[in-house]
Amino acid sequence: MMSKPIYISLQRKGEAPLDKENREEPGTNETIYCQALAETLHHIPLPVTVGLYAPWGRGKKRLLCEIEDHMRWRSKQNGSEAARTTYSLLLFLWHIIFAHPLLRSAKPEGIHYIFINFNAWEYAGCDHTWAGIVTTLLDEMEGNYRILFSTFRSFGVKFKEEPVMRKKKWALKGWSKLFWFGLLCLFLGLFLSTVLTRLKLGGGLWKSVAHTTTAVLGASTLPFMSCTRNIFFTLKKKLQAKMNAKDQLGFMHFVKEEVKTITHFLQFMAFEEDREIRVVLKIINLDLCTPDKVVAVLDAIKILLSEEDAPYITILVADPGILVDSIQSSKTTCSNGYLYLNRIISLPFSLPRMSCKGKRQMLTGILNGKRKRGQDCATNLETWAHKQNSKGVKEAMGSLATEEVQHIFQDLSHENFEDYVPGNFVQMNRVVNTVLTIRSMLDLGYKPQSGLNVSREDDRLATKEVVDWVILAHFWPCRLSWILQCAEDEQQEEKLIESRARGSQLKQGHGRGGGGDLQDKASKRDSKALLPFYEDNALELDKIKNDVRKLLELDADPDLFRTFLQKSHFTVGQARYFSNFLINLDFSLKRQFELQRGLNHIVRRKNREGETPSAEKTAGLGGEG
């Protein structure tokens, strides 16, 4: 148990104590989350499986790097990062071959971490994705400790219990005593026989010693031939051969035994170096795999890495919603994915919503990166602009490379951005890229083909409007497409009614008229606020929600959508105008609603004709007359 608060244990040497007021000064809340989790993993007993839960695009890999950095720093604070010398390596081999480690009750103070990355997506094409966890472990063991691990596989070491009064750390193996005694007897016997033979045949004493020593050394290497074989024929090759074999009977048992071998080697190495060794296995991109692969990897974590006293910290970085859906769609697991996941994860860590400070830092990083790239490309762009002799291109280039980024940051950092844009790096980057592209379009003289004549005298105000519309189109594309389709249908219906009215008047000889009514209706519709217009058509959307469920899943919180419309005071006319700029809005969504409303209109028309056929015919004849 920790006796100090987390923020005190994070204090580095030589720094002033962190008080409540200035704890967040070095970083954001996300940094504190990572340091707190790293501190917890530094103290809790193993094994442990951490579920680092966050939605897609939350920057989980970046947070995972921060966790790793703090764990490395904690390891260095304990002085456990000592380099291995040649003497220590030879002593290590001697203990593996000839000695037994004796159990001790005292726990070492130092902790050494071994970080291993497992990208599940790279093994998605294999039949046994879960076996990739073991091959990744073997890559680390056989890559960095090949000689030691191969020797350990040949001689296998087990911890031995001894009386408490004995203070020895090592005890010779029983066979090693016989080995050295037999080797000594062999040396003496060969030496005496060689000396007697040389005396009869004639020869020097030193030649006899040399021949005897060579023979004894050759005989002593026979028990170690398996070590040489293990160096060239590694355990990973053996595992891959088992994976490719047609007969898979007992494959899981074989893998489990090999994982135990790795565990015992790590425990022996920790005893040899007098420090605790913890293997941190970071599993990423599991939520990109198919459901059967997801379930197989989760089962492997539970079966292979959760043995008692295993020195493994497994950090599963994924979106829990995708994992639960994969579990529930599998036929080999229980129907409740949350219960199944809770049985595997021993330390769930769900990242809270990103703070405003974190969003601003993320936005600053994105814009600074774009500014730097713009400055790097400024010379080439200027040369190209001079060759093209285009004044508009030069002005747009200069604006985007220098002052434009600062203006965009000020326009993005307002209330709507902080309230409605989540702490998602990918989505935030998309919003910034879209806003920069639209601003470049406007600076290059782009004008919409149709719509309201909106003045752009105040560029800063126009940019804020662009930001709001980009946010609306990015986070609620389905509902915005529904609004645009309803507005377009109403406009077309008004034109159709007006056309029929004019045709009727021409047949009756009254001449043309009614154009003013159409303009009045259009003006009234365009000036209507977007929220009441959406509420008027929300009932129809509710009726077809089962048919467009996949589209509705693209949207964020519906309540936030209504709040956003109410605070922004958008109108239908502005929606029609800005729809020409929204390059981030997929217009195939609008096409889906167009087809759906068309089919519903045909169904309603058939129902009306079926209910009142005489009235419909009478109305039709009256219209023709």
XYZ file of C-alpha atoms in Angstrom:
625
model
C 0.000 0.000 0.000
C 1.145 3.513 -0.776
C 1.630 5.711 2.218
C 1.838 9.008 0.320
C -0.592 10.728 -2.005
C 0.125 10.164 -5.673
C 1.098 13.732 -6.390
C 3.795 13.558 -3.717
C 5.212 10.288 -5.014
C 5.549 11.850 -8.439
C 7.875 14.541 -7.112
C 11.359 14.325 -8.587
C 14.553 14.933 -6.684
C 15.608 18.536 -6.456
C 12.132 19.896 -7.221
C 9.894 21.915 -4.973
C 6.937 20.092 -3.447
C 3.810 20.145 -5.579
C 0.888 21.827 -3.909
C -2.755 21.775 -4.894
C -2.549 25.005 -6.835
C 0.384 24.299 -9.136
C 0.073 20.559 -9.714
C -1.483 21.073 -13.171
C 1.090 23.630 -14.289
C 3.584 21.133 -15.835
C 0.872 19.432 -17.939
C -2.766 18.655 -18.419
C -5.066 16.330 -16.539
C -4.208 13.649 -19.104
C -0.589 13.766 -17.934
C -1.741 13.319 -14.342
C -3.849 10.317 -15.371
C -0.809 8.680 -16.974
C 1.475 9.366 -14.023
C -1.088 8.084 -11.539
C -1.564 4.840 -13.487
C 2.205 4.374 -13.824
C 2.626 4.933 -10.110
C -0.054 2.367 -9.322
C 1.545 -0.211 -11.618
C 4.841 0.390 -9.832
C 3.427 -0.811 -6.514
C 0.631 -3.347 -7.043
C 1.349 -7.096 -7.061
C 1.500 -9.002 -10.331
C 0.124 -10.236 -12.629
C -2.272 -7.476 -13.587
C -4.254 -6.769 -16.742
C -5.031 -3.096 -17.334
C -7.857 -2.010 -19.598
C -6.900 1.438 -20.911
C -10.292 2.389 -22.277
C -10.863 5.353 -24.580
C -12.801 5.924 -27.806
C -11.185 5.950 -31.207
C -8.900 8.905 -31.885
C -8.453 9.791 -28.214
C -4.655 9.666 -28.488
C -4.261 6.405 -26.588
C -0.844 5.664 -28.070
C 0.474 9.036 -26.963
C -0.836 8.461 -23.439
C 0.699 4.993 -23.462
C 4.072 6.547 -24.253
C 3.672 8.914 -21.304
C 2.936 5.955 -19.029
C 6.046 4.170 -20.289
C 8.222 7.263 -19.811
C 7.134 7.659 -16.201
C 7.676 3.972 -15.450
C 11.180 4.206 -16.874
C 11.837 7.265 -14.736
C 10.634 5.414 -11.613
C 12.940 2.524 -12.482
C 15.943 4.857 -12.772
C 15.058 6.493 -9.467
C 15.573 3.134 -7.766
C 18.968 2.666 -9.421
C 17.941 -0.572 -11.137
C 19.260 0.293 -14.608
C 22.742 -1.216 -14.251
C 24.708 -2.387 -17.287
C 25.721 -6.050 -17.521
C 29.487 -6.702 -17.590
C 31.343 -9.700 -19.004
C 32.011 -11.021 -15.493
C 28.345 -10.796 -14.539
C 27.380 -12.570 -17.774
C 29.780 -15.474 -17.078
C 28.568 -15.647 -13.487
C 24.987 -15.708 -14.749
C 25.803 -18.691 -17.006
C 27.587 -20.466 -14.144
C 24.533 -20.142 -11.915
C 22.191 -21.348 -14.646
C 24.229 -24.464 -15.309
C 25.480 -25.518 -11.896
C 23.441 -23.807 -9.144
C 19.999 -23.678 -7.579
C 18.647 -20.344 -6.310
C 17.443 -20.435 -2.709
C 14.155 -18.775 -1.831
C 14.338 -15.610 0.213
C 11.544 -13.756 1.962
C 13.013 -10.259 1.468
C 11.727 -8.450 -1.614
C 14.269 -6.502 -3.716
C 13.830 -2.749 -3.794
C 14.726 -2.068 -7.420
C 12.306 -2.678 -10.304
C 13.369 -3.120 -13.912
C 10.790 -2.869 -16.705
C 10.881 -4.658 -20.025
C 8.475 -3.031 -22.499
C 7.083 -5.113 -25.329
C 4.727 -3.839 -28.035
C 2.148 -6.184 -29.541
C 0.232 -4.789 -32.511
C -2.683 -7.177 -32.935
C -3.478 -5.784 -36.387
C -0.163 -7.107 -37.745
C -1.225 -10.658 -36.822
C -4.847 -10.341 -37.994
C -4.155 -12.483 -41.076
C -2.846 -15.448 -39.041
C -5.003 -18.373 -37.977
C -3.690 -18.036 -34.420
C -3.568 -14.296 -33.732
C -3.293 -14.934 -30.010
C -0.052 -16.896 -30.562
C 1.487 -13.636 -31.750
C 1.629 -12.582 -28.083
C 3.995 -15.462 -27.345
C 6.105 -14.880 -30.448
C 6.439 -11.222 -29.448
C 7.634 -12.273 -25.999
C 10.100 -14.690 -27.590
C 11.430 -11.965 -29.865
C 12.335 -9.946 -26.780
C 13.818 -12.873 -24.826
C 15.733 -14.484 -27.676
C 16.698 -11.153 -29.212
C 18.275 -9.600 -26.114
C 19.090 -12.673 -24.003
C 19.652 -15.411 -26.588
C 22.644 -17.149 -24.972
C 21.227 -16.896 -21.468
C 17.752 -18.006 -22.481
C 19.043 -20.904 -24.628
C 21.200 -22.116 -21.723
C 18.254 -21.800 -19.351
C 16.088 -23.901 -21.686
C 18.712 -26.654 -21.633
C 19.382 -26.785 -17.899
C 16.075 -25.536 -16.431
C 16.444 -24.031 -12.981
C 13.967 -24.309 -10.103
C 13.947 -22.422 -6.842
C 14.872 -24.556 -3.857
C 13.690 -24.127 -0.292
C 16.373 -24.135 2.429
C 16.281 -23.591 6.208
C 15.873 -19.967 7.219
C 19.107 -19.962 9.255
C 21.211 -20.477 6.149
C 22.273 -17.217 4.525
C 23.550 -18.665 1.260
C 21.972 -17.414 -1.964
C 22.955 -20.368 -4.178
C 23.291 -24.111 -3.753
C 25.045 -26.503 -6.126
C 22.854 -28.879 -8.068
C 23.186 -32.563 -7.229
C 24.293 -33.562 -10.723
C 26.882 -30.762 -10.826
C 28.711 -32.280 -7.825
C 28.851 -35.640 -9.569
C 29.874 -33.910 -12.791
C 32.872 -32.180 -11.242
C 33.866 -35.255 -9.265
C 33.634 -37.436 -12.359
C 35.515 -34.840 -14.409
C 38.307 -34.795 -11.795
C 38.511 -38.597 -11.754
C 38.565 -38.640 -15.556
C 41.365 -36.106 -15.621
C 43.470 -38.035 -13.092
C 42.870 -41.362 -14.812
C 43.706 -40.067 -18.258
C 46.709 -38.217 -16.899
C 48.166 -41.282 -15.180
C 47.522 -43.518 -18.154
C 49.039 -40.982 -20.512
C 52.105 -40.514 -18.322
C 52.684 -44.264 -18.037
C 52.262 -44.697 -21.770
C 54.628 -41.836 -22.501
C 57.236 -43.240 -20.111
C 57.197 -46.594 -21.870
C 57.207 -45.141 -25.373
C 59.206 -42.091 -24.479
C 57.871 -38.536 -24.374
C 57.653 -35.341 -22.360
C 55.503 -34.683 -19.303
C 53.952 -31.503 -20.665
C 52.768 -33.246 -23.811
C 50.993 -35.771 -21.596
C 49.282 -32.956 -19.690
C 48.214 -31.264 -22.934
C 46.704 -34.458 -24.395
C 44.890 -35.204 -21.146
C 43.472 -31.698 -20.831
C 42.225 -31.730 -24.429
C 40.486 -35.043 -23.936
C 38.856 -33.950 -20.680
C 37.650 -30.651 -22.142
C 36.199 -32.439 -25.137
C 34.335 -34.850 -22.880
C 33.055 -32.038 -20.654
C 31.417 -30.231 -23.576
C 29.096 -33.122 -24.397
C 26.397 -32.116 -21.855
C 26.381 -28.589 -23.303
C 25.686 -29.525 -26.914
C 21.956 -28.866 -26.372
C 22.757 -25.215 -25.572
C 24.356 -24.801 -28.988
C 21.331 -26.432 -30.604
C 18.952 -24.061 -28.789
C 20.924 -21.031 -29.950
C 20.369 -21.868 -33.610
C 16.990 -23.619 -33.345
C 15.155 -21.067 -31.254
C 11.909 -21.538 -29.409
C 10.182 -19.134 -31.798
C 11.037 -21.379 -34.761
C 9.715 -24.350 -32.847
C 6.500 -22.485 -32.096
C 6.052 -21.432 -35.728
C 6.544 -25.014 -36.839
C 3.803 -26.107 -34.433
C 1.512 -23.369 -35.746
C 1.983 -24.529 -39.352
C 1.471 -28.191 -38.531
C -1.791 -29.817 -39.608
C -2.291 -31.584 -36.295
C -3.105 -28.825 -33.765
C -3.893 -31.217 -30.916
C -2.245 -30.006 -27.722
C -1.033 -26.757 -29.300
C -2.424 -24.549 -26.525
C -0.807 -26.765 -23.880
C 2.525 -26.503 -25.703
C 2.284 -22.709 -25.837
C 1.347 -22.517 -22.164
C 4.399 -24.577 -21.186
C 6.667 -22.311 -23.192
C 5.182 -19.248 -21.507
C 6.006 -20.876 -18.173
C 9.582 -21.300 -19.389
C 9.758 -17.576 -20.138
C 8.257 -16.784 -16.732
C 10.769 -18.965 -14.893
C 13.643 -17.376 -16.814
C 12.463 -13.892 -15.854
C 12.163 -14.923 -12.202
C 15.662 -16.423 -12.281
C 17.112 -13.304 -13.915
C 15.418 -11.128 -11.273
C 16.971 -13.283 -8.529
C 20.377 -13.133 -10.191
C 20.316 -9.340 -10.574
C 18.695 -8.799 -7.156
C 15.883 -6.664 -8.536
C 12.298 -7.224 -9.555
C 11.679 -7.593 -13.288
C 8.290 -6.663 -14.694
C 7.347 -7.259 -18.319
C 4.944 -4.615 -19.633
C 3.080 -6.002 -22.637
C 1.281 -3.224 -24.518
C -1.495 -4.560 -26.744
C -2.738 -2.055 -29.319
C -5.118 -2.077 -32.317
C -7.043 -5.077 -31.049
C -10.278 -3.195 -31.754
C -9.338 -3.202 -35.461
C -9.453 -7.008 -35.692
C -12.387 -9.270 -36.458
C -14.552 -10.490 -33.535
C -13.096 -14.007 -33.470
C -9.550 -12.626 -33.286
C -10.534 -10.263 -30.475
C -12.005 -13.078 -28.392
C -8.979 -15.319 -29.064
C -6.538 -12.657 -27.841
C -8.622 -11.977 -24.723
C -8.679 -15.706 -23.956
C -4.908 -15.873 -24.410
C -4.435 -13.013 -21.943
C -6.543 -14.855 -19.397
C -4.931 -18.275 -19.897
C -1.288 -17.462 -20.634
C -0.480 -14.228 -18.798
C -2.510 -14.552 -15.612
C -0.641 -17.383 -13.880
C 0.201 -16.905 -10.229
C 3.474 -15.013 -9.630
C 3.820 -14.251 -13.354
C 5.742 -10.943 -13.761
C 3.442 -9.555 -16.449
C 1.676 -6.214 -16.711
C -0.671 -6.413 -19.682
C -2.012 -3.055 -20.872
C -4.898 -3.522 -23.285
C -5.470 -0.265 -25.167
C -8.811 -0.327 -26.973
C -12.299 1.063 -27.359
C -14.403 -0.977 -24.898
C -17.546 -0.615 -27.016
C -15.911 -2.421 -29.944
C -14.557 -5.154 -27.655
C -17.985 -5.742 -26.135
C -19.627 -5.950 -29.570
C -16.975 -8.458 -30.701
C -17.492 -10.600 -27.605
C -21.273 -10.600 -27.927
C -21.130 -11.500 -31.627
C -18.929 -14.525 -30.897
C -20.584 -17.905 -30.465
C -17.995 -19.225 -28.002
C -18.476 -16.649 -25.232
C -21.260 -15.418 -22.993
C -23.953 -13.085 -24.290
C -22.973 -10.255 -21.924
C -19.740 -8.775 -23.229
C -19.284 -6.466 -20.239
C -19.270 -9.354 -17.759
C -16.828 -11.316 -19.891
C -14.480 -8.336 -20.161
C -14.627 -7.682 -16.410
C -13.460 -11.244 -15.729
C -10.282 -10.608 -17.712
C -9.479 -6.990 -16.846
C -8.246 -6.579 -13.275
C -7.652 -2.806 -13.450
C -10.043 -0.869 -15.719
C -8.873 2.665 -16.495
C -11.363 4.678 -18.548
C -9.992 8.008 -19.680
C -12.326 10.868 -18.726
C -13.339 13.566 -21.148
C -10.424 15.767 -22.157
C -10.213 19.070 -20.351
C -10.339 22.426 -22.137
C -6.656 22.911 -21.375
C -5.844 19.597 -22.994
C -7.905 20.503 -26.076
C -6.107 23.818 -26.405
C -2.716 22.142 -26.146
C -3.733 19.566 -28.739
C -5.027 22.301 -31.047
C -1.821 24.291 -30.530
C 0.259 21.241 -31.452
C -1.760 20.633 -34.625
C -1.550 24.260 -35.785
C 2.135 24.586 -34.894
C 2.853 21.509 -36.968
C 1.004 22.982 -39.925
C 2.741 26.330 -39.447
C 6.141 24.637 -39.423
C 5.374 22.671 -42.559
C 4.102 25.871 -44.163
C 7.346 27.659 -43.357
C 9.403 24.760 -44.696
C 7.490 24.847 -47.980
C 7.347 28.664 -48.244
C 10.452 28.939 -50.448
C 9.258 26.324 -52.924
C 5.757 27.793 -53.039
C 7.103 31.288 -53.612
C 9.271 30.078 -56.468
C 6.307 28.307 -58.031
C 4.093 31.381 -57.566
C 6.639 33.596 -59.338
C 6.769 31.181 -62.254
C 2.975 31.139 -62.452
C 2.853 34.928 -62.002
C -0.363 34.555 -59.988
C -1.036 37.331 -57.521
C -3.924 35.470 -55.872
C -1.796 32.411 -55.248
C 0.964 34.517 -53.700
C -1.446 36.265 -51.357
C -3.143 33.009 -50.326
C 0.235 31.377 -49.786
C 1.497 34.192 -47.578
C -1.712 34.318 -45.548
C -1.827 30.598 -44.926
C 1.841 30.378 -44.003
C 1.967 33.238 -41.496
C -1.012 35.105 -40.060
C -3.754 32.717 -41.121
C -2.782 30.039 -38.620
C -2.930 32.527 -35.745
C -6.367 33.753 -36.815
C -7.632 30.202 -37.192
C -6.427 29.362 -33.686
C -8.247 32.366 -32.222
C -11.392 31.522 -34.145
C -11.277 27.863 -33.183
C -10.665 28.589 -29.508
C -14.152 29.779 -28.705
C -17.029 28.392 -26.707
C -18.527 26.106 -29.349
C -15.196 24.477 -30.080
C -14.426 23.703 -26.443
C -17.966 22.487 -25.662
C -18.729 20.374 -28.720
C -15.390 19.153 -30.108
C -14.189 16.087 -28.158
C -10.581 15.494 -27.176
C -9.983 13.441 -30.306
C -6.797 14.142 -32.225
C -8.030 12.687 -35.503
C -11.342 14.551 -35.464
C -9.729 17.793 -34.317
C -7.164 17.507 -37.096
C -9.967 16.974 -39.620
C -11.798 20.067 -38.402
C -8.641 22.188 -38.646
C -7.822 20.873 -42.127
C -11.367 21.563 -43.323
C -11.385 25.121 -41.949
C -8.000 25.889 -43.523
C -9.189 24.516 -46.877
C -12.414 26.544 -46.845
C -10.490 29.703 -45.941
C -8.140 29.060 -48.832
C -11.146 28.620 -51.127
C -12.558 31.974 -50.020
C -9.195 33.736 -50.345
C -8.831 32.386 -53.879
C -12.203 33.894 -54.826
C -14.576 30.946 -54.543
C -18.255 31.933 -54.748
C -21.188 29.576 -54.293
C -23.351 29.010 -57.361
C -26.583 29.608 -55.478
C -27.795 30.649 -52.083
C -28.079 33.805 -50.026
C -25.812 36.754 -50.630
C -24.014 36.664 -47.293
C -21.628 39.544 -46.732
C -18.043 38.729 -45.748
C -16.879 42.195 -44.761
C -15.786 40.985 -41.339
C -13.400 38.110 -42.131
C -13.007 37.146 -38.494
C -16.787 36.780 -38.071
C -17.024 34.788 -41.298
C -14.282 32.461 -40.118
C -16.135 31.791 -36.856
C -19.253 30.969 -38.842
C -17.252 28.604 -41.018
C -15.865 26.915 -37.901
C -19.377 26.454 -36.483
C -20.686 24.957 -39.696
C -17.689 22.653 -40.044
C -18.268 21.421 -36.470
C -21.966 20.907 -37.222
C -21.246 18.947 -40.409
C -18.493 16.879 -38.826
C -20.241 15.732 -35.658
C -23.869 15.603 -36.858
C -23.654 14.772 -40.572
C -26.837 12.698 -40.568
C -29.149 15.289 -39.009
C -27.646 18.142 -41.014
C -28.163 16.153 -44.221
C -31.758 15.545 -43.148
C -32.308 19.291 -42.668
C -30.801 20.103 -46.051
C -32.947 17.471 -47.783
C -36.143 18.694 -46.095
C -35.356 22.289 -47.076
C -34.677 21.223 -50.663
C -37.918 19.220 -50.831
C -39.938 22.153 -49.519
C -38.346 24.462 -52.067
C -39.082 22.039 -54.913
C -42.628 21.496 -53.688
C -43.262 25.252 -53.589
C -41.966 25.601 -57.135
C -44.168 22.724 -58.272
C -47.276 24.240 -56.680
C -46.472 27.614 -58.206
C -45.933 26.035 -61.619
C -49.289 24.270 -61.444
C -50.994 27.471 -60.335
C -49.516 29.397 -63.259
C -50.545 26.702 -65.659
C -54.091 26.788 -64.352
C -54.224 30.581 -64.633
C -52.949 30.519 -68.198
C -55.605 28.017 -69.204
C -58.293 30.160 -67.610
C -56.916 33.274 -69.372
C -55.824 35.223 -66.320
C -52.210 35.672 -67.455
C -49.146 35.252 -65.259
C -49.067 36.019 -61.563
C -48.280 34.645 -58.162
C -44.521 35.166 -58.400
C -44.582 37.351 -55.358
C -46.220 34.666 -53.260
C -43.454 32.242 -54.136
C -40.800 34.751 -53.168
C -42.557 35.490 -49.909
C -42.737 31.814 -49.047
C -39.071 31.316 -49.909
C -38.044 34.326 -47.858
C -40.109 33.158 -44.912
C -38.637 29.671 -45.107
C -35.036 30.902 -45.419
C -35.410 33.216 -42.432
C -36.761 30.443 -40.207
C -34.415 29.321 -37.443
C -32.809 25.946 -37.999
C -33.910 24.436 -34.684
C -37.680 24.983 -35.191
C -37.323 23.757 -38.775
C -35.639 20.587 -37.515
C -38.306 20.088 -34.846
C -41.030 20.388 -37.489
C -39.503 17.505 -39.437
C -38.217 15.469 -36.463
C -41.375 13.336 -36.293
C -40.865 12.079 -39.836
C -37.226 11.273 -39.051
C -38.371 9.354 -35.980
C -40.689 7.231 -38.129
C -37.870 6.119 -40.429
C -35.167 5.800 -37.739
C -35.035 2.007 -38.076
C -34.325 2.328 -41.813
C -31.545 4.892 -41.316
C -30.087 3.552 -38.092
C -26.600 3.177 -39.581
C -26.670 6.827 -40.608
C -27.865 8.021 -37.211
C -24.947 6.211 -35.568
C -22.623 8.684 -37.269
C -23.990 11.552 -35.185
C -22.890 12.668 -31.746
C -25.273 13.385 -28.860
C -28.699 14.532 -30.230
C -29.290 16.795 -27.231
C -26.017 18.605 -27.928
C -27.179 19.022 -31.509
C -30.307 20.886 -30.377
C -28.258 22.972 -27.943
C -25.772 23.817 -30.673
C -28.536 24.994 -33.028
C -30.189 27.034 -30.307
C -26.961 28.840 -29.362
C -25.794 29.398 -32.930
C -29.083 30.945 -34.248
C -28.631 29.417 -37.688
C -31.348 29.799 -40.318
C -32.487 27.598 -43.184
C -31.121 30.086 -45.697
C -27.698 30.001 -44.080
C -27.777 26.220 -44.195
C -28.451 26.304 -47.945
C -25.677 28.855 -48.439
C -22.978 27.163 -46.330
C -23.786 23.724 -47.732
C -21.734 24.750 -50.782
C -18.654 25.145 -48.545
C -18.995 22.026 -46.397
C -16.444 19.815 -48.089
C -16.416 17.555 -45.009
C -20.106 16.641 -45.420
C -20.708 13.426 -47.348
C -23.553 14.206 -49.750
C -24.320 10.523 -50.209
C -26.053 10.783 -46.814
C -28.411 13.376 -48.265
C -29.051 11.059 -51.206
C -30.161 8.306 -48.805
C -32.747 10.638 -47.267
C -33.844 11.732 -50.724
C -34.604 8.144 -51.680
C -36.269 7.401 -48.351
C -38.552 10.450 -48.503
C -39.390 9.675 -52.131
C -40.446 6.132 -51.258
C -42.508 7.353 -48.321
C -44.185 9.943 -50.541
C -45.182 7.219 -53.017
C -46.569 5.060 -50.206
C -48.584 7.958 -48.754
C -49.942 8.805 -52.183
C -51.051 5.220 -52.786
C -52.720 5.122 -49.387
C -54.628 8.313 -50.125
C -55.734 7.009 -53.503
C -56.867 3.761 -51.928
C -58.882 5.502 -49.223
C -60.618 8.191 -51.352
C -60.396 7.226 -55.033
C -63.458 9.240 -56.145
C -62.242 12.400 -54.450
C -58.808 12.055 -56.013
C -60.277 11.553 -59.462
C -62.650 14.489 -59.018
C -59.784 16.698 -57.930
C -57.716 15.521 -60.858
C -60.510 16.270 -63.369
C -61.087 19.625 -61.778
C -57.433 20.490 -62.122
C -57.397 19.500 -65.771
C -60.571 21.463 -66.551
